[in-house]
Coordinates of C-alpha atoms in Angstrom, one line a residue:
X1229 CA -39.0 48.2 56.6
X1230 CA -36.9 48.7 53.3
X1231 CA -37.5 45.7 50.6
X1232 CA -34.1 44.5 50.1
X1233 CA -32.7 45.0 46.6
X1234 CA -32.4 41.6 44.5
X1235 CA -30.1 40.8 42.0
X1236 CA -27.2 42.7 43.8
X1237 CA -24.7 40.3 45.6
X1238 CA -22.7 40.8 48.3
X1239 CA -19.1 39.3 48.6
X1240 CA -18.1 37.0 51.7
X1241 CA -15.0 37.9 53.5
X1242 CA -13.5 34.5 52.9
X1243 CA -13.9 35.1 48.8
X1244 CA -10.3 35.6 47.5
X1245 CA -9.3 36.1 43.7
X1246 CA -6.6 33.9 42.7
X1247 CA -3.9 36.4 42.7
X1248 CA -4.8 37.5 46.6
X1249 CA -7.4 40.3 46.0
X1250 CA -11.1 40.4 46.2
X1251 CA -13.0 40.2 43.3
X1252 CA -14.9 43.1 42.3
X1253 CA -18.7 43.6 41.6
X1254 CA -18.1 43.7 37.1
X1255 CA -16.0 40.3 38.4
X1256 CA -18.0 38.3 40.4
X1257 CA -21.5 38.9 38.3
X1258 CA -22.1 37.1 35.2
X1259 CA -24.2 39.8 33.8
X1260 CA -23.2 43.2 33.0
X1261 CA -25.7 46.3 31.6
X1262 CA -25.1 47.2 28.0
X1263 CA -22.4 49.8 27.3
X1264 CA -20.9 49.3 30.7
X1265 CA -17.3 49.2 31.0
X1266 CA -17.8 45.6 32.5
X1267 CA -19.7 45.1 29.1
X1268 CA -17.3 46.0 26.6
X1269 CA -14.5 44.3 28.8
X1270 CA -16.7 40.9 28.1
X1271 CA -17.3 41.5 24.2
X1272 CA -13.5 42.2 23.8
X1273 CA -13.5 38.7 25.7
X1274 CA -15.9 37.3 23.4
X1275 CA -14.4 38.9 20.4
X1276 CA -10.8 37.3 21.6
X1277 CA -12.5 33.8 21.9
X1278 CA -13.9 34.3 18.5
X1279 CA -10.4 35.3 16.4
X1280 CA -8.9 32.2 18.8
X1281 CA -11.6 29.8 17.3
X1282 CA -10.7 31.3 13.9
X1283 CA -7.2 30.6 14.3
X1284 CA -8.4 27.1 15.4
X1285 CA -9.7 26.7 11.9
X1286 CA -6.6 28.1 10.4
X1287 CA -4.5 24.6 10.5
X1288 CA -7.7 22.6 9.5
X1289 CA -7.3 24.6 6.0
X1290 CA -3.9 24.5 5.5
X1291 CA -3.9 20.9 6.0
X1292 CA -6.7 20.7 3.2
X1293 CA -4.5 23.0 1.2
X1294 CA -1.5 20.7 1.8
X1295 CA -3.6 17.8 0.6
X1296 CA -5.0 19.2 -2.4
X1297 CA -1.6 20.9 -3.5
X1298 CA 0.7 17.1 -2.8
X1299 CA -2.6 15.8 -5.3
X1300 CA -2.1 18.1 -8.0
X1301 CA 2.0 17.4 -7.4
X1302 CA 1.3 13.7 -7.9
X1303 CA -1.4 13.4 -10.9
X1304 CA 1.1 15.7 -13.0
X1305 CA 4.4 13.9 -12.2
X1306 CA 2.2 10.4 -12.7
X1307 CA 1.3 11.9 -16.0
X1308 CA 4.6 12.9 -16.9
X1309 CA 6.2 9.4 -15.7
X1310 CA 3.4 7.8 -18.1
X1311 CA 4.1 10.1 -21.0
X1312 CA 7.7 9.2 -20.6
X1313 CA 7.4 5.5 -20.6
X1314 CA 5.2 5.2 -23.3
X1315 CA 7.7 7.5 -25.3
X1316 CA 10.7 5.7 -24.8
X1317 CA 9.2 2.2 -25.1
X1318 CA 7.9 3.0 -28.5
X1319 CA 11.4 4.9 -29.5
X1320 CA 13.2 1.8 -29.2
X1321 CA 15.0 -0.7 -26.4
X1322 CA 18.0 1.3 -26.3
X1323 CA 15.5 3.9 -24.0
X1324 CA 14.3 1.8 -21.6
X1325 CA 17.4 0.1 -21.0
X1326 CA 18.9 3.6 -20.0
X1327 CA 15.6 4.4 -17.7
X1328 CA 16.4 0.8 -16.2
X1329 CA 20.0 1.7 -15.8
X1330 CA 18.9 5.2 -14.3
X1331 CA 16.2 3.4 -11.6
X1332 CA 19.1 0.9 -11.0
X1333 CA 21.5 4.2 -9.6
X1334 CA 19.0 6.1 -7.7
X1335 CA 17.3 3.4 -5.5
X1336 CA 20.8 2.2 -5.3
X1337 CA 21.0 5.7 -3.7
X1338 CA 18.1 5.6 -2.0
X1339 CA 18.4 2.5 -0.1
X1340 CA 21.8 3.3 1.1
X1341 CA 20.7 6.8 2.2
X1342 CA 18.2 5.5 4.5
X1343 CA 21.2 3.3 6.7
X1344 CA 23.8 5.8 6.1
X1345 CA 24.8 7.8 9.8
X1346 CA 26.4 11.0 8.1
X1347 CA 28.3 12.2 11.4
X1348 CA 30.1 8.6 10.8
X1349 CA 30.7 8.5 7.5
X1350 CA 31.7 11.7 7.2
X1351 CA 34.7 10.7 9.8
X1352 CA 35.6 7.2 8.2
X1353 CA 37.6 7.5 4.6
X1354 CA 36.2 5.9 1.3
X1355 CA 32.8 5.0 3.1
X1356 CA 30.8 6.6 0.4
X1357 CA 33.3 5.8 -2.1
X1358 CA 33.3 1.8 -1.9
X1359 CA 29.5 1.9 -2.1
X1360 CA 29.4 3.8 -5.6
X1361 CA 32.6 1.4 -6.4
X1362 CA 30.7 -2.0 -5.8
X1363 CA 27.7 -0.7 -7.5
X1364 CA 29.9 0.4 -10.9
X1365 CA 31.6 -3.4 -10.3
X1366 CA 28.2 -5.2 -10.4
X1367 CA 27.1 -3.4 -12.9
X1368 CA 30.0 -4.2 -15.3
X1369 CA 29.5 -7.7 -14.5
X1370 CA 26.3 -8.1 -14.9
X1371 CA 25.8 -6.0 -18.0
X1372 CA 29.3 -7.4 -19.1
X1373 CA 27.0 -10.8 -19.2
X1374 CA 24.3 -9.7 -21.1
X1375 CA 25.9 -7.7 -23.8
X1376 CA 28.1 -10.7 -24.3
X1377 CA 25.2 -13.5 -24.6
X1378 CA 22.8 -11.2 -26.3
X1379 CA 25.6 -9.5 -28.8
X1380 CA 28.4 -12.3 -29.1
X1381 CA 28.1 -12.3 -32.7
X1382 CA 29.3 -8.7 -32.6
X1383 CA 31.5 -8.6 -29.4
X1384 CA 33.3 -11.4 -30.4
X1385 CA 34.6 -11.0 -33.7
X1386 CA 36.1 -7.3 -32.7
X1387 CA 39.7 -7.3 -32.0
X1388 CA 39.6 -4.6 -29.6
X1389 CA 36.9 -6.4 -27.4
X1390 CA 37.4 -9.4 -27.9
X1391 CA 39.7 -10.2 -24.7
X1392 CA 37.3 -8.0 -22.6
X1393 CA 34.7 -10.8 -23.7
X1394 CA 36.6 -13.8 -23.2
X1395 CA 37.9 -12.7 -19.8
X1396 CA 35.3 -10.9 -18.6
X1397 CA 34.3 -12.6 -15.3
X1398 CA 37.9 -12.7 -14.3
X1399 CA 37.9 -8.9 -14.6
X1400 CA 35.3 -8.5 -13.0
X1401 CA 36.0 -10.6 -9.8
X1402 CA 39.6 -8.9 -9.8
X1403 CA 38.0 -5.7 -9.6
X1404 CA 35.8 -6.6 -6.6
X1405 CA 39.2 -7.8 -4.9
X1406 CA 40.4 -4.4 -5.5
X1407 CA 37.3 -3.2 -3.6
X1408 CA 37.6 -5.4 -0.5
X1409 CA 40.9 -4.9 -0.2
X1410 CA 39.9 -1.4 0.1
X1411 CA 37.3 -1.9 2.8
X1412 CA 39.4 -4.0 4.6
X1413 CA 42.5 -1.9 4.9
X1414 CA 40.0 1.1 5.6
X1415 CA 38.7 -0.1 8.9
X1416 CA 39.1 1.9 11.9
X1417 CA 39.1 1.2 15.6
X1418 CA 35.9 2.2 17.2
X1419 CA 33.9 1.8 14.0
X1420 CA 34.0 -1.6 13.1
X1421 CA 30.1 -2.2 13.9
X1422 CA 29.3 0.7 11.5
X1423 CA 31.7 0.2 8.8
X1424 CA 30.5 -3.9 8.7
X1425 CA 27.0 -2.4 8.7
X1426 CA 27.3 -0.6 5.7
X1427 CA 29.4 -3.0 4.2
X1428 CA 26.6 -5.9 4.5
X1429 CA 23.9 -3.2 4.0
X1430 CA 25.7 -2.4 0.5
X1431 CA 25.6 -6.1 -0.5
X1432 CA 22.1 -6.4 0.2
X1433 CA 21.1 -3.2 -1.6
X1434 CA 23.1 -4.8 -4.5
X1435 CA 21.3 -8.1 -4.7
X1436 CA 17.4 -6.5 -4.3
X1437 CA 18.0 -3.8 -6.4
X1438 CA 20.8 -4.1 -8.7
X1439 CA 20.9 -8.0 -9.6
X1440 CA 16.9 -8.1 -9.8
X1441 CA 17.2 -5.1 -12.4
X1442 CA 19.6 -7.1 -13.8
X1443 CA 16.7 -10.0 -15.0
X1444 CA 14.7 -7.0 -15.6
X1445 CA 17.1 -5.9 -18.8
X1446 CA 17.6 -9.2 -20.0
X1447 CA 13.6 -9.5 -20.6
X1448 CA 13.9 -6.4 -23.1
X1449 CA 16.2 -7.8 -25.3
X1450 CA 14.1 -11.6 -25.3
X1451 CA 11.3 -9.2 -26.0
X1452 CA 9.5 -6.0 -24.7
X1453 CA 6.9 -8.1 -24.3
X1454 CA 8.4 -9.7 -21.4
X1455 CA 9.1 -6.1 -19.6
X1456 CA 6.1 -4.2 -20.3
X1457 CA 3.2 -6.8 -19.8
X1458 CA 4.8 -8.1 -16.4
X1459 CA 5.4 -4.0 -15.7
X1460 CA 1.8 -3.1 -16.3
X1461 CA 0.3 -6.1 -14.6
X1462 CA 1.8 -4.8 -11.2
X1463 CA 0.5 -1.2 -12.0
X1464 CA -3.0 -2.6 -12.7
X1465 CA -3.0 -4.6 -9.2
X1466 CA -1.9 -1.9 -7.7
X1467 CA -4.7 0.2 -9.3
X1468 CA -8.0 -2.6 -8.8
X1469 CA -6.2 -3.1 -5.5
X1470 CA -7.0 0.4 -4.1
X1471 CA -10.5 0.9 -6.3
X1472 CA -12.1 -2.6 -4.5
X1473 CA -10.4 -1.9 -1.2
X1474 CA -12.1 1.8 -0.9
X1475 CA -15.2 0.0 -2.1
X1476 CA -15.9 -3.0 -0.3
X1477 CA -12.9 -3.4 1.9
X1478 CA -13.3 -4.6 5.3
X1479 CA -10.6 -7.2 6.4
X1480 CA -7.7 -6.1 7.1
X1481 CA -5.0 -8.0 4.8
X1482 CA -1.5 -7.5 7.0
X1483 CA -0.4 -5.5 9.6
X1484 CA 2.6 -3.8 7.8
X1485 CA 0.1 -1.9 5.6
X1486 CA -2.9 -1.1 7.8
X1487 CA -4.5 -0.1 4.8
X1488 CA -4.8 -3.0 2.6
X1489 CA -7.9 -5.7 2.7
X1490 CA -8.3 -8.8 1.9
X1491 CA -11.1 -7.9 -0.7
X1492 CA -9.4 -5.3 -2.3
X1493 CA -6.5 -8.0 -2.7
X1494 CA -9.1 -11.0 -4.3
X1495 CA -10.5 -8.0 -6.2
X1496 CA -7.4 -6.7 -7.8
X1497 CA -6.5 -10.5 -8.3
X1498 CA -9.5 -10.9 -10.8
X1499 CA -9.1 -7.4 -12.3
X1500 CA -5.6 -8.0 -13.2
X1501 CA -6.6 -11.1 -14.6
X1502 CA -9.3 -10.2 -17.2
X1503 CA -6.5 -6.9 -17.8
X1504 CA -4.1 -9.6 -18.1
X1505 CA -5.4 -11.7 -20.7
X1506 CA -6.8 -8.7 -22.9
X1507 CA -3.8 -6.9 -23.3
X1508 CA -1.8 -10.0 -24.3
X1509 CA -4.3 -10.7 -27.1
X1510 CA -3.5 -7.0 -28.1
X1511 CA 0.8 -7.7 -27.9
X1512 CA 1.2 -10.8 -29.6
X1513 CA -0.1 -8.7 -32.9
X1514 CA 2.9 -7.2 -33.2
X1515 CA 6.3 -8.1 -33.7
X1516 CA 7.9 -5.3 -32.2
X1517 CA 6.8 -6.9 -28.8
X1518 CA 7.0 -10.2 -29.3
X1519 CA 10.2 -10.4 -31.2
X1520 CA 14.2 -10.3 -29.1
X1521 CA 16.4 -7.5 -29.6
X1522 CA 18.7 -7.8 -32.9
X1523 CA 18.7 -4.2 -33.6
X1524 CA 18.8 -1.4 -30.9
X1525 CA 17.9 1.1 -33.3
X1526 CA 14.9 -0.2 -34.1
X1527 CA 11.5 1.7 -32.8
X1528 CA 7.7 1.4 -33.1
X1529 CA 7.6 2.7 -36.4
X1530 CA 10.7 -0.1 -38.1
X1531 CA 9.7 -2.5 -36.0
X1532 CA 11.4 -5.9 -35.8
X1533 CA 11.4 -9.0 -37.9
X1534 CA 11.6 -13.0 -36.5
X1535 CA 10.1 -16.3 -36.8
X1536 CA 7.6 -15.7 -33.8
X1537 CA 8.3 -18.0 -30.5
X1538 CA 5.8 -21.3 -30.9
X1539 CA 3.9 -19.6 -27.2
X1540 CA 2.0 -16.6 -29.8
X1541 CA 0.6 -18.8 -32.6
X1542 CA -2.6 -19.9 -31.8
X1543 CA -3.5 -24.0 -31.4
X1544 CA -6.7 -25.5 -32.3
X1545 CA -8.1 -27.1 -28.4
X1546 CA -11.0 -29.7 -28.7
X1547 CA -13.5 -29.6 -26.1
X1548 CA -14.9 -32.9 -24.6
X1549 CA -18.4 -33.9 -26.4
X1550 CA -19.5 -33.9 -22.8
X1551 CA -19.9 -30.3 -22.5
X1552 CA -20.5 -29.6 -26.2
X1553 CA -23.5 -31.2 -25.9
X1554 CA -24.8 -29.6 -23.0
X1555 CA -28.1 -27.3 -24.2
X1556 CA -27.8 -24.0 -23.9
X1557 CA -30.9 -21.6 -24.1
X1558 CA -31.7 -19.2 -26.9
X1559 CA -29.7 -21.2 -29.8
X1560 CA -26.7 -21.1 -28.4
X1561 CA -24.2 -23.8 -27.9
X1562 CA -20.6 -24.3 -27.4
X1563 CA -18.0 -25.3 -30.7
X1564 CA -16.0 -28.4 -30.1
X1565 CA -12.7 -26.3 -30.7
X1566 CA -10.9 -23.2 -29.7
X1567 CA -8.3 -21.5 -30.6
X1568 CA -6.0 -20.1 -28.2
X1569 CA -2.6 -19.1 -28.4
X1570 CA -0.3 -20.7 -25.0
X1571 CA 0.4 -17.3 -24.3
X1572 CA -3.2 -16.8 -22.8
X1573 CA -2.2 -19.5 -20.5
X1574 CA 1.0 -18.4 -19.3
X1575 CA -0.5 -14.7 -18.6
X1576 CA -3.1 -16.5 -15.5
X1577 CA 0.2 -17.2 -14.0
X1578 CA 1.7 -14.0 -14.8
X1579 CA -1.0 -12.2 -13.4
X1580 CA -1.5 -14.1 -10.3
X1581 CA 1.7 -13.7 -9.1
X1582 CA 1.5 -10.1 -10.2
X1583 CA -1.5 -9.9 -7.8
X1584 CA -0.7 -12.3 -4.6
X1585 CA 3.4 -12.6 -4.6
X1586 CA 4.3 -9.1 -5.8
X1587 CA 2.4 -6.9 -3.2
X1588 CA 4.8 -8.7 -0.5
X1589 CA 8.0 -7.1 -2.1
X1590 CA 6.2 -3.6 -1.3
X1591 CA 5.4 -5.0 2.2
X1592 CA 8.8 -5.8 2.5
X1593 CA 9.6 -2.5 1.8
X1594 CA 7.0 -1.1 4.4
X1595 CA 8.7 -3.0 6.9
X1596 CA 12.2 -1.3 5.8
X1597 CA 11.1 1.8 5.9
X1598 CA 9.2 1.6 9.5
X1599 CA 12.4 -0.2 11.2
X1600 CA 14.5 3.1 9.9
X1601 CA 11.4 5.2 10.7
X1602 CA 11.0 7.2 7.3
X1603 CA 8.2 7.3 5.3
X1604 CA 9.9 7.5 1.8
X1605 CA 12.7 6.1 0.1
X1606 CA 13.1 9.6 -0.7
X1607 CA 12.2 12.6 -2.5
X1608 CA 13.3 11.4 -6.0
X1609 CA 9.5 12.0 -7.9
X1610 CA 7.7 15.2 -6.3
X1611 CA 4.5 13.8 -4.5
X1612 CA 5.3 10.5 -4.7
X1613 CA 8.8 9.9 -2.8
X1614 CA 11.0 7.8 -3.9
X1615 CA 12.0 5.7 -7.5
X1616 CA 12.4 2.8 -4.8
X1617 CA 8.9 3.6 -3.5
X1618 CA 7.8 3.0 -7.0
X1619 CA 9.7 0.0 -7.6
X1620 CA 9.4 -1.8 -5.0
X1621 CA 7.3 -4.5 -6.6
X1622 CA 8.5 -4.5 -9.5
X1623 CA 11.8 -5.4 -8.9
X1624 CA 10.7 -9.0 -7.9
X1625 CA 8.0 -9.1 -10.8
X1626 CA 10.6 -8.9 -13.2
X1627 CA 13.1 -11.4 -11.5
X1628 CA 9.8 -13.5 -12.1
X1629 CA 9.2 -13.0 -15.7
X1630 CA 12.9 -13.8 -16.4
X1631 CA 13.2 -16.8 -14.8
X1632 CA 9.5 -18.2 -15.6
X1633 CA 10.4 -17.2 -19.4
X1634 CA 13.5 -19.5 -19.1
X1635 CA 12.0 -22.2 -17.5
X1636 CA 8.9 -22.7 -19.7
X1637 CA 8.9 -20.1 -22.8
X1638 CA 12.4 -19.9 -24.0
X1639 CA 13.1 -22.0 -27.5
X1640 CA 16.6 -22.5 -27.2
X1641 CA 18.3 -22.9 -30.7
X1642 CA 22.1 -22.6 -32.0
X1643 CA 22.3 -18.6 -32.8
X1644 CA 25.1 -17.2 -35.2
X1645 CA 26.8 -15.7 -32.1
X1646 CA 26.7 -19.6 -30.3
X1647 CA 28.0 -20.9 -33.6
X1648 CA 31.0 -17.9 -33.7
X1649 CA 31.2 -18.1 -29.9
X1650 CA 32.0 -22.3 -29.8
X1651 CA 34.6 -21.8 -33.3
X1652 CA 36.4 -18.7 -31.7
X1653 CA 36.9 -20.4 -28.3
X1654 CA 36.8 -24.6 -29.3
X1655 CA 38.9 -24.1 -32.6
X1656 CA 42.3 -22.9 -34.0
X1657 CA 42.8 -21.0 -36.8
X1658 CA 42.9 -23.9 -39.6
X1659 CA 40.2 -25.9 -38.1
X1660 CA 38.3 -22.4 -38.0
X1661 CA 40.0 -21.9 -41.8
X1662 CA 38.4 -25.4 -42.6
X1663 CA 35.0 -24.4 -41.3
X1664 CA 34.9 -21.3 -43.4
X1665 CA 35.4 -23.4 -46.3
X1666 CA 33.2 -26.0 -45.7
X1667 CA 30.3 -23.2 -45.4
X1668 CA 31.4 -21.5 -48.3
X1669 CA 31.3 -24.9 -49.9
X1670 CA 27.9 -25.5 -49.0
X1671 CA 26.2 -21.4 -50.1
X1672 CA 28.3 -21.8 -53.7
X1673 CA 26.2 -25.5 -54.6
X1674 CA 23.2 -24.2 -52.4
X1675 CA 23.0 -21.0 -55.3
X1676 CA 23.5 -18.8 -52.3
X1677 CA 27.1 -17.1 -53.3
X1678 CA 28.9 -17.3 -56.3
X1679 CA 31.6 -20.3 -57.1
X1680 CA 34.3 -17.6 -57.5
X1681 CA 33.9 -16.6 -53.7
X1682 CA 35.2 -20.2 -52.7
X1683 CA 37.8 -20.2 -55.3
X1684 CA 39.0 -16.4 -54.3
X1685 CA 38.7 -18.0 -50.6
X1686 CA 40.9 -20.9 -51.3
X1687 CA 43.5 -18.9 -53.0
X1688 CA 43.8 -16.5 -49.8
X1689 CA 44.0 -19.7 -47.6
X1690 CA 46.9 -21.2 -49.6
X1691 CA 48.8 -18.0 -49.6
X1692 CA 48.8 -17.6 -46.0
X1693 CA 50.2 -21.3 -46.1

């Protein structure tokens, strides 16, 4: 009797390949002798399965590549937007204040863009146009206002802008009119929804963006002080914030940002603090910071002269005997005064607002962005998206400073503008006439001017009588 043969299969009937034929031998065994045609068929098969895991790989590299590419974007344009801040701060005011009125335009932009429905618009007349118009209004207004109270000693006593100055909110209110008027007779039937959309959308973009920039320029000309320390204090926050959340961050903070922790938010807190407190020690040394605006062409290297505010000179504190008489080890022990200037006081609040309020102003502007479902403002700064995406806590940082440096830091004192501002408007010309005299009067016996200015005065006074 024959010894069957092993390892060769035979096929049942009821064995069907999936397109309706049987299977062959090569198919239906696994293994196949070298240099068969079954063979090669199954290393071309192998070879295909190996370029496909390849090409698996592929997307996992380009997506590195992608990463480390939108890196290198962002650390050069973060370099350049440093270089370029620290360039025009030190060139004078008159810089910033255009890079603040540049930032003010483009998130005005940007924020608009994101609401805008372009098939619509595109349809509907002066849409576009009455945006851009109640930006330039606002803007008049509000730098109307500051070149007025800032520069009245100037503005005022100039004939040609002189009834720009004393009827400047009046002008400014009559050109809004103009612009509702506008909107309203531009409505359209069937678009009502959208055009009142944009038309509260525009308002709103106006007051978080425009008006908080708004208190942002009136802290350069009180000082630069009051822009860059409040400006850095967010960027140092920001900074601690990430550094102590990738280090021992475990609680999530909020849902908005999935990736911020509570102890990278305490952290960043005390970092900003001690940042805080050191680089105001460095400020107050120099005027240039610490003194208001009464020359735009001043810069780092002129610098600026003023009788400093009272919150930079340093006060002598005593300490209780209480704790002065504690014993400390190794010699030490603690002096029954300090000095320490207010200023060093005022920053803790600075900077604590810098680190717990401000961060909710770019929460805020997570949540914008997810109900419109973008990720960025925009494209405004290569590898970083948007100016608004930059800005967004700054914006309410600097609202801060203006309003906490009014409140408790301000010296308010009759200026030579108040004193031209209350004659010009409160006096006619021969009370005005009487004033000039009387100050005259008072320079010639103080040794100031010369007795023949009052007597060349009073002679020019009686001939126009």
């Amino acid at each position: 009797m024959a010894k069957p043969r092993r390892g060769v299969q035979f096929q049942h009937r009821g064995s069907v390949h999936q397109n309706g034929r049987r299977p062959s031998v090569s198919e239906s065994d696994g293994v196949s002798e070298p240099g068969s045609p079954a063979a090669a068929a199954m290393n071309g098969k192998l070879g295909t399965s190996k370029e496909e895991a390849e090409e698996e790989q592929l997307p996992t590299q380009s997506e590195y590549e992608k990463k480390k590419q939108n890196f290198i974007t962002r650390s050069i344009w973060s370099l350049i937007m440093v270089a370029g801040f620290f360039t025009a701060m030190f060139s004078g005011h008159l810089y910033i204040i255009c890079i603040i009125t540049g930032i003010q335009i483009v998130s005005f932009k940007e924020v608009i863009a994101i609401a805008n429905v372009p098939s619509k618009a595109k349809n509907l007349r002066f849409t576009r146009s009455l945006n851009w118009y109640f930006l330039g209004t606002t803007m008049y207004f509000l730098y109307g206002e500051s070149v007025i109270y800032y520069f009245k000693h100037i503005v005022l006593v100039d004939k040609v802008l002189l009834p720009f100055a004393t009827h400047h909110r009046f002008i400014s209110f009559m050109l809004y009119v103009i612009g509702f008027v506008f909107f309203v007779g531009s409505l359209q039937k069937g678009h009502y929804r959208f055009q009142f959309t944009q038309f509260a959308w525009t308002h709103m973009a106006l007051y978080l963006i425009v008006v908080q920039a708004h208190f942002v320029m009136n802290n350069i000309f009180e000082g630069m002080i009051w822009f860059f320390l409040p400006a850095s204090l967010v960027i140092t926050n920001d900074i601690f914030a990430y550094i102590c959340g990738i280090t021992f961050g475990k609680t999530q903070l909020i849902k908005l940002s999935p990736k911020k922790t509570v102890e990278g938010f305490v952290g960043a807190w005390v970092c900003t603090i001690i940042f805080g407190y050191a680089m105001t020690n460095v400020l107050m040394r120099y005027k240039y910071f610490i003194c208001p605006v009464n020359d735009l062409g001043a810069n780092i290297f002129t610098g600026l002269e003023c009788r400093p505010n009272p919150v930079f000179i340093p006060h002598a504190y005593y300490i209780p005997s209480l704790l002065t008489d504690i014993p400390l080890p190794f010699s030490l022990h603690i002096p029954s005064t300090v000095e320490i200037a207010p200023m060093q006081f005022h920053i803790l609040v600075f900077a604590t607002f810098a680190s717990l309020i401000a961060p909710f102003g770019g929460f805020f502007a997570s949540g914008l962005k997810r109900t419109f479902k973008v990720k960025d403002f925009g494209e405004s700064i290569p590898g970083h998206g948007g100016i608004t995406d930059r800005m967004d806590c700054q914006f309410i940082m600097g609202f801060f400073a203006f309003m906490y440096y009014q409140s408790f830091i301000a010296v308010y004192k009759a200026s030579v503008g108040d004193v031209i501002q209350t004659a010009i408007l409160g006096l006619d010309q021969d009370e005005m006439v009487e004033v000039v005299k009387g100050l005259s009067k008072h320079l010639v016996n103080q040794g100031v001017v010369e007795e023949s200015v009052l007597e060349c005065l009073t002679g020019i006074v009686g001939k126009r009588r």
